[in-house]
PDB file of N, CA and C in Angstrom:
ATOM      1  N   MET A   1      -0.425  13.225 -21.590  1.00  0.00           N
ATOM      2  CA  MET A   1      -0.810  12.364 -20.487  1.00  0.00           C
ATOM      3  C   MET A   1      -0.017  11.066 -20.560  1.00  0.00           C
ATOM      4  N   ARG A   2       0.477  10.617 -19.446  1.00  0.00           N
ATOM      5  CA  ARG A   2       1.224   9.351 -19.339  1.00  0.00           C
ATOM      6  C   ARG A   2       0.387   8.352 -18.544  1.00  0.00           C
ATOM      7  N   TRP A   3       0.727   7.082 -18.672  1.00  0.00           N
ATOM      8  CA  TRP A   3       0.006   6.025 -17.970  1.00  0.00           C
ATOM      9  C   TRP A   3       0.981   5.219 -17.126  1.00  0.00           C
ATOM     10  N   LEU A   4       0.533   4.697 -16.007  1.00  0.00           N
ATOM     11  CA  LEU A   4       1.330   3.782 -15.205  1.00  0.00           C
ATOM     12  C   LEU A   4       0.405   2.782 -14.542  1.00  0.00           C
ATOM     13  N   LEU A   5       0.968   1.693 -14.065  1.00  0.00           N
ATOM     14  CA  LEU A   5       0.181   0.653 -13.399  1.00  0.00           C
ATOM     15  C   LEU A   5       0.406   0.706 -11.896  1.00  0.00           C
ATOM     16  N   CYS A   6      -0.668   0.651 -11.152  1.00  0.00           N
ATOM     17  CA  CYS A   6      -0.622   0.535  -9.697  1.00  0.00           C
ATOM     18  C   CYS A   6      -1.616  -0.562  -9.316  1.00  0.00           C
ATOM     19  N   ARG A   7      -1.414  -1.161  -8.177  1.00  0.00           N
ATOM     20  CA  ARG A   7      -2.371  -2.156  -7.686  1.00  0.00           C
ATOM     21  C   ARG A   7      -3.519  -1.428  -6.993  1.00  0.00           C
ATOM     22  N   TRP A   8      -4.720  -1.951  -7.150  1.00  0.00           N
ATOM     23  CA  TRP A   8      -5.899  -1.380  -6.515  1.00  0.00           C
ATOM     24  C   TRP A   8      -6.200  -2.237  -5.292  1.00  0.00           C
ATOM     25  N   LEU A   9      -5.911  -1.704  -4.118  1.00  0.00           N
ATOM     26  CA  LEU A   9      -6.095  -2.431  -2.864  1.00  0.00           C
ATOM     27  C   LEU A   9      -7.351  -1.945  -2.165  1.00  0.00           C
ATOM     28  N   HIS A  10      -8.002  -2.848  -1.484  1.00  0.00           N
ATOM     29  CA  HIS A  10      -9.244  -2.534  -0.785  1.00  0.00           C
ATOM     30  C   HIS A  10      -9.137  -3.048   0.641  1.00  0.00           C
ATOM     31  N   LEU A  11      -9.551  -2.258   1.590  1.00  0.00           N
ATOM     32  CA  LEU A  11      -9.534  -2.635   2.998  1.00  0.00           C
ATOM     33  C   LEU A  11     -10.967  -2.870   3.436  1.00  0.00           C
ATOM     34  N   SER A  12     -11.255  -4.076   3.915  1.00  0.00           N
ATOM     35  CA  SER A  12     -12.600  -4.410   4.367  1.00  0.00           C
ATOM     36  C   SER A  12     -12.512  -5.279   5.616  1.00  0.00           C
ATOM     37  N   LYS A  13     -13.177  -4.866   6.672  1.00  0.00           N
ATOM     38  CA  LYS A  13     -13.179  -5.604   7.941  1.00  0.00           C
ATOM     39  C   LYS A  13     -11.764  -5.916   8.402  1.00  0.00           C
ATOM     40  N   ASN A  14     -10.884  -4.899   8.315  1.00  0.00           N
ATOM     41  CA  ASN A  14      -9.480  -4.980   8.732  1.00  0.00           C
ATOM     42  C   ASN A  14      -8.662  -6.000   7.969  1.00  0.00           C
ATOM     43  N   LYS A  15      -9.074  -6.354   6.751  1.00  0.00           N
ATOM     44  CA  LYS A  15      -8.299  -7.237   5.887  1.00  0.00           C
ATOM     45  C   LYS A  15      -8.072  -6.528   4.562  1.00  0.00           C
ATOM     46  N   PHE A  16      -6.913  -6.763   3.963  1.00  0.00           N
ATOM     47  CA  PHE A  16      -6.575  -6.169   2.682  1.00  0.00           C
ATOM     48  C   PHE A  16      -6.893  -7.143   1.560  1.00  0.00           C
ATOM     49  N   TYR A  17      -7.433  -6.617   0.480  1.00  0.00           N
ATOM     50  CA  TYR A  17      -7.728  -7.411  -0.704  1.00  0.00           C
ATOM     51  C   TYR A  17      -7.177  -6.679  -1.914  1.00  0.00           C
ATOM     52  N   GLU A  18      -6.599  -7.417  -2.842  1.00  0.00           N
ATOM     53  CA  GLU A  18      -6.139  -6.809  -4.084  1.00  0.00           C
ATOM     54  C   GLU A  18      -7.225  -7.020  -5.122  1.00  0.00           C
ATOM     55  N   ARG A  19      -7.825  -5.933  -5.566  1.00  0.00           N
ATOM     56  CA  ARG A  19      -8.908  -6.040  -6.543  1.00  0.00           C
ATOM     57  C   ARG A  19      -8.362  -6.296  -7.935  1.00  0.00           C
ATOM     58  N   ALA A  20      -7.388  -5.508  -8.343  1.00  0.00           N
ATOM     59  CA  ALA A  20      -6.845  -5.637  -9.695  1.00  0.00           C
ATOM     60  C   ALA A  20      -5.645  -4.719  -9.841  1.00  0.00           C
ATOM     61  N   GLU A  21      -4.930  -4.914 -10.924  1.00  0.00           N
ATOM     62  CA  GLU A  21      -3.907  -3.944 -11.277  1.00  0.00           C
ATOM     63  C   GLU A  21      -4.625  -2.931 -12.160  1.00  0.00           C
ATOM     64  N   THR A  22      -4.477  -1.660 -11.860  1.00  0.00           N
ATOM     65  CA  THR A  22      -5.237  -0.639 -12.564  1.00  0.00           C
ATOM     66  C   THR A  22      -4.318   0.335 -13.292  1.00  0.00           C
ATOM     67  N   THR A  23      -4.791   0.884 -14.383  1.00  0.00           N
ATOM     68  CA  THR A  23      -4.027   1.859 -15.149  1.00  0.00           C
ATOM     69  C   THR A  23      -4.350   3.247 -14.613  1.00  0.00           C
ATOM     70  N   CYS A  24      -3.310   3.991 -14.263  1.00  0.00           N
ATOM     71  CA  CYS A  24      -3.472   5.321 -13.677  1.00  0.00           C
ATOM     72  C   CYS A  24      -2.968   6.385 -14.642  1.00  0.00           C
ATOM     73  N   LYS A  25      -3.616   7.535 -14.615  1.00  0.00           N
ATOM     74  CA  LYS A  25      -3.176   8.671 -15.421  1.00  0.00           C
ATOM     75  C   LYS A  25      -2.180   9.485 -14.606  1.00  0.00           C
ATOM     76  N   ARG A  26      -1.178  10.039 -15.286  1.00  0.00           N
ATOM     77  CA  ARG A  26      -0.280  11.002 -14.648  1.00  0.00           C
ATOM     78  C   ARG A  26       0.156  12.011 -15.686  1.00  0.00           C
ATOM     79  N   LYS A  27       0.416  13.214 -15.241  1.00  0.00           N
ATOM     80  CA  LYS A  27       0.817  14.273 -16.158  1.00  0.00           C
ATOM     81  C   LYS A  27       2.224  14.024 -16.665  1.00  0.00           C
ATOM     82  N   LYS A  28       2.467  14.420 -17.899  1.00  0.00           N
ATOM     83  CA  LYS A  28       3.791  14.274 -18.501  1.00  0.00           C
ATOM     84  C   LYS A  28       4.824  14.983 -17.624  1.00  0.00           C
ATOM     85  N   GLY A  29       5.894  14.286 -17.311  1.00  0.00           N
ATOM     86  CA  GLY A  29       6.965  14.848 -16.501  1.00  0.00           C
ATOM     87  C   GLY A  29       6.761  14.708 -15.005  1.00  0.00           C
ATOM     88  N   SER A  30       5.601  14.233 -14.574  1.00  0.00           N
ATOM     89  CA  SER A  30       5.378  14.068 -13.132  1.00  0.00           C
ATOM     90  C   SER A  30       5.920  12.716 -12.663  1.00  0.00           C
ATOM     91  N   ALA A  31       6.239  12.640 -11.398  1.00  0.00           N
ATOM     92  CA  ALA A  31       6.822  11.433 -10.815  1.00  0.00           C
ATOM     93  C   ALA A  31       5.781  10.319 -10.704  1.00  0.00           C
ATOM     94  N   ILE A  32       6.257   9.074 -10.734  1.00  0.00           N
ATOM     95  CA  ILE A  32       5.391   7.917 -10.512  1.00  0.00           C
ATOM     96  C   ILE A  32       5.020   7.890  -9.032  1.00  0.00           C
ATOM     97  N   LYS A  33       3.740   7.729  -8.747  1.00  0.00           N
ATOM     98  CA  LYS A  33       3.260   7.621  -7.361  1.00  0.00           C
ATOM     99  C   LYS A  33       2.124   6.624  -7.304  1.00  0.00           C
ATOM    100  N   CYS A  34       2.276   5.634  -6.437  1.00  0.00           N
ATOM    101  CA  CYS A  34       1.197   4.722  -6.096  1.00  0.00           C
ATOM    102  C   CYS A  34       1.036   4.815  -4.577  1.00  0.00           C
ATOM    103  N   ASN A  35      -0.089   4.356  -4.054  1.00  0.00           N
ATOM    104  CA  ASN A  35      -0.289   4.368  -2.609  1.00  0.00           C
ATOM    105  C   ASN A  35      -0.809   3.018  -2.156  1.00  0.00           C
ATOM    106  N   LYS A  36      -0.617   2.735  -0.871  1.00  0.00           N
ATOM    107  CA  LYS A  36      -1.090   1.477  -0.297  1.00  0.00           C
ATOM    108  C   LYS A  36      -1.359   1.686   1.187  1.00  0.00           C
ATOM    109  N   PRO A  37      -2.208   0.850   1.764  1.00  0.00           N
ATOM    110  CA  PRO A  37      -2.442   0.944   3.197  1.00  0.00           C
ATOM    111  C   PRO A  37      -1.259   0.367   3.974  1.00  0.00           C
ATOM    112  N   LYS A  38      -0.938   0.992   5.112  1.00  0.00           N
ATOM    113  CA  LYS A  38       0.062   0.415   6.017  1.00  0.00           C
ATOM    114  C   LYS A  38      -0.585  -0.777   6.717  1.00  0.00           C
ATOM    115  N   ALA A  39       0.232  -1.653   7.293  1.00  0.00           N
ATOM    116  CA  ALA A  39      -0.302  -2.830   7.983  1.00  0.00           C
ATOM    117  C   ALA A  39      -1.223  -2.432   9.121  1.00  0.00           C
ATOM    118  N   SER A  40      -0.996  -1.274   9.717  1.00  0.00           N
ATOM    119  CA  SER A  40      -1.809  -0.820  10.843  1.00  0.00           C
ATOM    120  C   SER A  40      -3.036  -0.021  10.406  1.00  0.00           C
ATOM    121  N   ALA A  41      -3.274   0.080   9.101  1.00  0.00           N
ATOM    122  CA  ALA A  41      -4.368   0.900   8.579  1.00  0.00           C
ATOM    123  C   ALA A  41      -5.740   0.365   8.963  1.00  0.00           C
ATOM    124  N   THR A  42      -6.674   1.287   9.088  1.00  0.00           N
ATOM    125  CA  THR A  42      -8.080   0.955   9.314  1.00  0.00           C
ATOM    126  C   THR A  42      -8.893   1.672   8.238  1.00  0.00           C
ATOM    127  N   ALA A  43     -10.181   1.429   8.214  1.00  0.00           N
ATOM    128  CA  ALA A  43     -11.044   2.099   7.240  1.00  0.00           C
ATOM    129  C   ALA A  43     -11.047   3.616   7.460  1.00  0.00           C
ATOM    130  N   THR A  44     -10.701   4.065   8.650  1.00  0.00           N
ATOM    131  CA  THR A  44     -10.641   5.500   8.955  1.00  0.00           C
ATOM    132  C   THR A  44      -9.318   6.112   8.524  1.00  0.00           C
ATOM    133  N   THR A  45      -8.210   5.364   8.647  1.00  0.00           N
ATOM    134  CA  THR A  45      -6.884   5.922   8.354  1.00  0.00           C
ATOM    135  C   THR A  45      -6.428   5.691   6.919  1.00  0.00           C
ATOM    136  N   TYR A  46      -7.113   4.822   6.170  1.00  0.00           N
ATOM    137  CA  TYR A  46      -6.806   4.629   4.751  1.00  0.00           C
ATOM    138  C   TYR A  46      -8.091   4.809   3.962  1.00  0.00           C
ATOM    139  N   THR A  47      -8.231   5.957   3.309  1.00  0.00           N
ATOM    140  CA  THR A  47      -9.475   6.286   2.616  1.00  0.00           C
ATOM    141  C   THR A  47      -9.293   6.485   1.115  1.00  0.00           C
ATOM    142  N   ASN A  48      -8.133   6.130   0.573  1.00  0.00           N
ATOM    143  CA  ASN A  48      -7.909   6.299  -0.860  1.00  0.00           C
ATOM    144  C   ASN A  48      -8.870   5.413  -1.650  1.00  0.00           C
ATOM    145  N   LYS A  49      -9.345   5.926  -2.791  1.00  0.00           N
ATOM    146  CA  LYS A  49     -10.300   5.187  -3.612  1.00  0.00           C
ATOM    147  C   LYS A  49      -9.648   4.069  -4.398  1.00  0.00           C
ATOM    148  N   ASP A  50      -8.369   4.257  -4.755  1.00  0.00           N
ATOM    149  CA  ASP A  50      -7.630   3.233  -5.489  1.00  0.00           C
ATOM    150  C   ASP A  50      -6.147   3.414  -5.190  1.00  0.00           C
ATOM    151  N   GLY A  51      -5.294   2.654  -5.830  1.00  0.00           N
ATOM    152  CA  GLY A  51      -3.861   2.720  -5.564  1.00  0.00           C
ATOM    153  C   GLY A  51      -3.109   3.745  -6.383  1.00  0.00           C
ATOM    154  N   CYS A  52      -3.837   4.575  -7.138  1.00  0.00           N
ATOM    155  CA  CYS A  52      -3.203   5.572  -7.998  1.00  0.00           C
ATOM    156  C   CYS A  52      -2.859   6.844  -7.233  1.00  0.00           C
ATOM    157  N   GLY A  53      -1.677   7.385  -7.532  1.00  0.00           N
ATOM    158  CA  GLY A  53      -1.310   8.692  -7.009  1.00  0.00           C
ATOM    159  C   GLY A  53      -0.903   8.711  -5.554  1.00  0.00           C
ATOM    160  N   PRO A  54      -0.704   9.913  -5.023  1.00  0.00           N
ATOM    161  CA  PRO A  54      -0.273  10.060  -3.637  1.00  0.00           C
ATOM    162  C   PRO A  54      -1.397   9.741  -2.655  1.00  0.00           C
ATOM    163  N   CYS A  55      -1.048   9.631  -1.393  1.00  0.00           N
ATOM    164  CA  CYS A  55      -2.031   9.412  -0.337  1.00  0.00           C
ATOM    165  C   CYS A  55      -2.948  10.623  -0.228  1.00  0.00           C
ATOM    166  N   ALA A  56      -4.202  10.385   0.066  1.00  0.00           N
ATOM    167  CA  ALA A  56      -5.187  11.459   0.171  1.00  0.00           C
ATOM    168  C   ALA A  56      -5.085  12.179   1.507  1.00  0.00           C
ATOM    169  N   GLY A  57      -5.021  13.495   1.454  1.00  0.00           N
ATOM    170  CA  GLY A  57      -5.098  14.354   2.635  1.00  0.00           C
ATOM    171  C   GLY A  57      -4.316  13.899   3.841  1.00  0.00           C
ATOM    172  N   GLU A  58      -5.010  13.811   4.958  1.00  0.00           N
ATOM    173  CA  GLU A  58      -4.345  13.467   6.228  1.00  0.00           C
ATOM    174  C   GLU A  58      -3.968  11.998   6.337  1.00  0.00           C
ATOM    175  N   THR A  59      -4.381  11.151   5.377  1.00  0.00           N
ATOM    176  CA  THR A  59      -4.036   9.734   5.457  1.00  0.00           C
ATOM    177  C   THR A  59      -2.546   9.493   5.240  1.00  0.00           C
ATOM    178  N   LYS A  60      -1.846  10.467   4.643  1.00  0.00           N
ATOM    179  CA  LYS A  60      -0.408  10.303   4.392  1.00  0.00           C
ATOM    180  C   LYS A  60       0.368  10.102   5.685  1.00  0.00           C
ATOM    181  N   ASP A  61      -0.063  10.737   6.747  1.00  0.00           N
ATOM    182  CA  ASP A  61       0.609  10.593   8.034  1.00  0.00           C
ATOM    183  C   ASP A  61      -0.054   9.537   8.904  1.00  0.00           C
ATOM    184  N   GLY A  62      -1.065   8.870   8.385  1.00  0.00           N
ATOM    185  CA  GLY A  62      -1.787   7.868   9.162  1.00  0.00           C
ATOM    186  C   GLY A  62      -1.631   6.478   8.597  1.00  0.00           C
ATOM    187  N   GLY A  63      -2.642   6.020   7.868  1.00  0.00           N
ATOM    188  CA  GLY A  63      -2.657   4.647   7.404  1.00  0.00           C
ATOM    189  C   GLY A  63      -2.241   4.435   5.975  1.00  0.00           C
ATOM    190  N   CYS A  64      -1.687   5.460   5.325  1.00  0.00           N
ATOM    191  CA  CYS A  64      -1.324   5.355   3.914  1.00  0.00           C
ATOM    192  C   CYS A  64       0.174   5.537   3.723  1.00  0.00           C
ATOM    193  N   GLU A  65       0.708   4.828   2.745  1.00  0.00           N
ATOM    194  CA  GLU A  65       2.129   4.914   2.407  1.00  0.00           C
ATOM    195  C   GLU A  65       2.254   5.060   0.895  1.00  0.00           C
ATOM    196  N   GLU A  66       3.190   5.876   0.446  1.00  0.00           N
ATOM    197  CA  GLU A  66       3.413   6.087  -0.984  1.00  0.00           C
ATOM    198  C   GLU A  66       4.655   5.338  -1.456  1.00  0.00           C
ATOM    199  N   CYS A  67       4.669   4.989  -2.734  1.00  0.00           N
ATOM    200  CA  CYS A  67       5.852   4.383  -3.336  1.00  0.00           C
ATOM    201  C   CYS A  67       6.023   4.957  -4.737  1.00  0.00           C
ATOM    202  N   SER A  68       7.204   4.755  -5.335  1.00  0.00           N
ATOM    203  CA  SER A  68       7.529   5.506  -6.551  1.00  0.00           C
ATOM    204  C   SER A  68       7.972   4.665  -7.749  1.00  0.00           C
ATOM    205  N   THR A  69       7.539   3.417  -7.817  1.00  0.00           N
ATOM    206  CA  THR A  69       7.766   2.601  -9.009  1.00  0.00           C
ATOM    207  C   THR A  69       6.445   1.947  -9.402  1.00  0.00           C
ATOM    208  N   GLU A  70       6.311   1.554 -10.652  1.00  0.00           N
ATOM    209  CA  GLU A  70       5.060   0.935 -11.084  1.00  0.00           C
ATOM    210  C   GLU A  70       4.768  -0.340 -10.304  1.00  0.00           C
ATOM    211  N   SER A  71       3.509  -0.531  -9.958  1.00  0.00           N
ATOM    212  CA  SER A  71       3.024  -1.720  -9.235  1.00  0.00           C
ATOM    213  C   SER A  71       3.765  -1.971  -7.928  1.00  0.00           C
ATOM    214  N   CYS A  72       4.249  -0.932  -7.298  1.00  0.00           N
ATOM    215  CA  CYS A  72       5.030  -1.067  -6.057  1.00  0.00           C
ATOM    216  C   CYS A  72       4.153  -1.223  -4.823  1.00  0.00           C
ATOM    217  N   ASN A  73       2.876  -1.026  -4.951  1.00  0.00           N
ATOM    218  CA  ASN A  73       1.990  -1.027  -3.787  1.00  0.00           C
ATOM    219  C   ASN A  73       1.367  -2.399  -3.546  1.00  0.00           C
ATOM    220  N   LYS A  74       2.161  -3.299  -3.016  1.00  0.00           N
ATOM    221  CA  LYS A  74       1.691  -4.649  -2.707  1.00  0.00           C
ATOM    222  C   LYS A  74       0.999  -4.663  -1.346  1.00  0.00           C
ATOM    223  N   ILE A  75       0.182  -5.666  -1.122  1.00  0.00           N
ATOM    224  CA  ILE A  75      -0.494  -5.799   0.160  1.00  0.00           C
ATOM    225  C   ILE A  75       0.564  -5.970   1.253  1.00  0.00           C
ATOM    226  N   PRO A  76       0.476  -5.171   2.328  1.00  0.00           N
ATOM    227  CA  PRO A  76       1.472  -5.287   3.394  1.00  0.00           C
ATOM    228  C   PRO A  76       1.303  -6.584   4.179  1.00  0.00           C
ATOM    229  N   ILE A  77       2.418  -7.115   4.631  1.00  0.00           N
ATOM    230  CA  ILE A  77       2.406  -8.308   5.476  1.00  0.00           C
ATOM    231  C   ILE A  77       2.451  -7.825   6.913  1.00  0.00           C
ATOM    232  N   LYS A  78       1.553  -8.350   7.735  1.00  0.00           N
ATOM    233  CA  LYS A  78       1.494  -7.924   9.130  1.00  0.00           C
ATOM    234  C   LYS A  78       2.307  -8.861  10.015  1.00  0.00           C
ATOM    235  N   CYS A  79       3.000  -8.276  10.979  1.00  0.00           N
ATOM    236  CA  CYS A  79       3.754  -9.040  11.967  1.00  0.00           C
ATOM    237  C   CYS A  79       3.274  -8.647  13.360  1.00  0.00           C
ATOM    238  N   VAL A  80       3.212  -9.603  14.235  1.00  0.00           N
ATOM    239  CA  VAL A  80       2.896  -9.338  15.640  1.00  0.00           C
ATOM    240  C   VAL A  80       4.056  -9.875  16.450  1.00  0.00           C
ATOM    241  N   GLN A  81       4.659  -8.989  17.237  1.00  0.00           N
ATOM    242  CA  GLN A  81       5.791  -9.416  18.052  1.00  0.00           C
ATOM    243  C   GLN A  81       5.351  -9.576  19.493  1.00  0.00           C
ATOM    244  N   GLY A  82       6.098 -10.357  20.229  1.00  0.00           N
ATOM    245  CA  GLY A  82       5.770 -10.604  21.630  1.00  0.00           C
ATOM    246  C   GLY A  82       5.352 -12.045  21.808  1.00  0.00           C
ATOM    247  N   THR A  83       5.334 -12.480  23.043  1.00  0.00           N
ATOM    248  CA  THR A  83       5.038 -13.882  23.319  1.00  0.00           C
ATOM    249  C   THR A  83       3.566 -14.151  23.592  1.00  0.00           C
ATOM    250  N   ASP A  84       2.792 -13.104  23.879  1.00  0.00           N
ATOM    251  CA  ASP A  84       1.387 -13.327  24.211  1.00  0.00           C
ATOM    252  C   ASP A  84       0.437 -13.105  23.033  1.00  0.00           C
ATOM    253  N   GLY A  85       0.948 -12.624  21.899  1.00  0.00           N
ATOM    254  CA  GLY A  85       0.126 -12.400  20.719  1.00  0.00           C
ATOM    255  C   GLY A  85      -0.828 -11.229  20.820  1.00  0.00           C
ATOM    256  N   LYS A  86      -0.640 -10.365  21.816  1.00  0.00           N
ATOM    257  CA  LYS A  86      -1.548  -9.240  22.021  1.00  0.00           C
ATOM    258  C   LYS A  86      -1.012  -7.919  21.486  1.00  0.00           C
ATOM    259  N   ALA A  87       0.206  -7.931  20.968  1.00  0.00           N
ATOM    260  CA  ALA A  87       0.792  -6.689  20.439  1.00  0.00           C
ATOM    261  C   ALA A  87       0.070  -6.278  19.162  1.00  0.00           C
ATOM    262  N   ALA A  88       0.100  -4.993  18.874  1.00  0.00           N
ATOM    263  CA  ALA A  88      -0.522  -4.486  17.653  1.00  0.00           C
ATOM    264  C   ALA A  88       0.268  -4.938  16.429  1.00  0.00           C
ATOM    265  N   ALA A  89      -0.423  -5.201  15.340  1.00  0.00           N
ATOM    266  CA  ALA A  89       0.229  -5.600  14.097  1.00  0.00           C
ATOM    267  C   ALA A  89       0.937  -4.401  13.479  1.00  0.00           C
ATOM    268  N   THR A  90       2.127  -4.647  12.955  1.00  0.00           N
ATOM    269  CA  THR A  90       2.905  -3.612  12.291  1.00  0.00           C
ATOM    270  C   THR A  90       3.448  -4.170  10.982  1.00  0.00           C
ATOM    271  N   ASP A  91       3.969  -3.292  10.129  1.00  0.00           N
ATOM    272  CA  ASP A  91       4.584  -3.746   8.889  1.00  0.00           C
ATOM    273  C   ASP A  91       5.812  -4.582   9.209  1.00  0.00           C
ATOM    274  N   CYS A  92       5.953  -5.719   8.549  1.00  0.00           N
ATOM    275  CA  CYS A  92       7.128  -6.563   8.733  1.00  0.00           C
ATOM    276  C   CYS A  92       8.304  -5.963   7.972  1.00  0.00           C
ATOM    277  N   THR A  93       9.484  -6.132   8.517  1.00  0.00           N
ATOM    278  CA  THR A  93      10.680  -5.716   7.801  1.00  0.00           C
ATOM    279  C   THR A  93      11.338  -6.964   7.240  1.00  0.00           C
ATOM    280  N   ASP A  94      12.084  -6.793   6.168  1.00  0.00           N
ATOM    281  CA  ASP A  94      12.773  -7.940   5.588  1.00  0.00           C
ATOM    282  C   ASP A  94      13.840  -8.424   6.551  1.00  0.00           C
ATOM    283  N   VAL A  95      13.806  -9.691   6.857  1.00  0.00           N
ATOM    284  CA  VAL A  95      14.779 -10.285   7.759  1.00  0.00           C
ATOM    285  C   VAL A  95      15.472 -11.411   7.006  1.00  0.00           C
ATOM    286  N   LYS A  96      16.787 -11.384   6.983  1.00  0.00           N
ATOM    287  CA  LYS A  96      17.556 -12.427   6.321  1.00  0.00           C
ATOM    288  C   LYS A  96      18.192 -13.310   7.382  1.00  0.00           C
ATOM    289  N   ALA A  97      18.100 -14.601   7.168  1.00  0.00           N
ATOM    290  CA  ALA A  97      18.705 -15.540   8.114  1.00  0.00           C
ATOM    291  C   ALA A  97      20.214 -15.448   8.070  1.00  0.00           C
ATOM    292  N   LYS A  98      20.808 -15.524   9.233  1.00  0.00           N
ATOM    293  CA  LYS A  98      22.286 -15.504   9.293  1.00  0.00           C
ATOM    294  C   LYS A  98      22.794 -16.932   9.213  1.00  0.00           C
ATOM    295  N   ARG A  99      23.881 -17.086   8.488  1.00  0.00           N
ATOM    296  CA  ARG A  99      24.519 -18.401   8.395  1.00  0.00           C
ATOM    297  C   ARG A  99      25.688 -18.460   9.332  1.00  0.00           C
ATOM    298  N   ASN A 100      25.824 -19.578   9.997  1.00  0.00           N
ATOM    299  CA  ASN A 100      26.976 -19.747  10.913  1.00  0.00           C
ATOM    300  C   ASN A 100      28.185 -20.257  10.173  1.00  0.00           C
TER     301      ASN A 100
END
């Protein structure tokens, strides 16, 4: 048995909270897998009990995202685009400022 660290994220009232970094079990020779809620996740689309392992069942195609390095599952940052502020929140992408 091998051990790895993943963050334990909790979704409550459409807000993400990091409870703790947790130690996860994995079988010898198996790949590192942590999971996290997508920015658009709800209590219905992200149902994983903790951040260990792959996304549970149908949540993989919904509100859950997998990553493959230790502690890679950080709380997602939400972005809203548009001028009226009514657009749905989505995961932000890294944007680098351009220099003139």
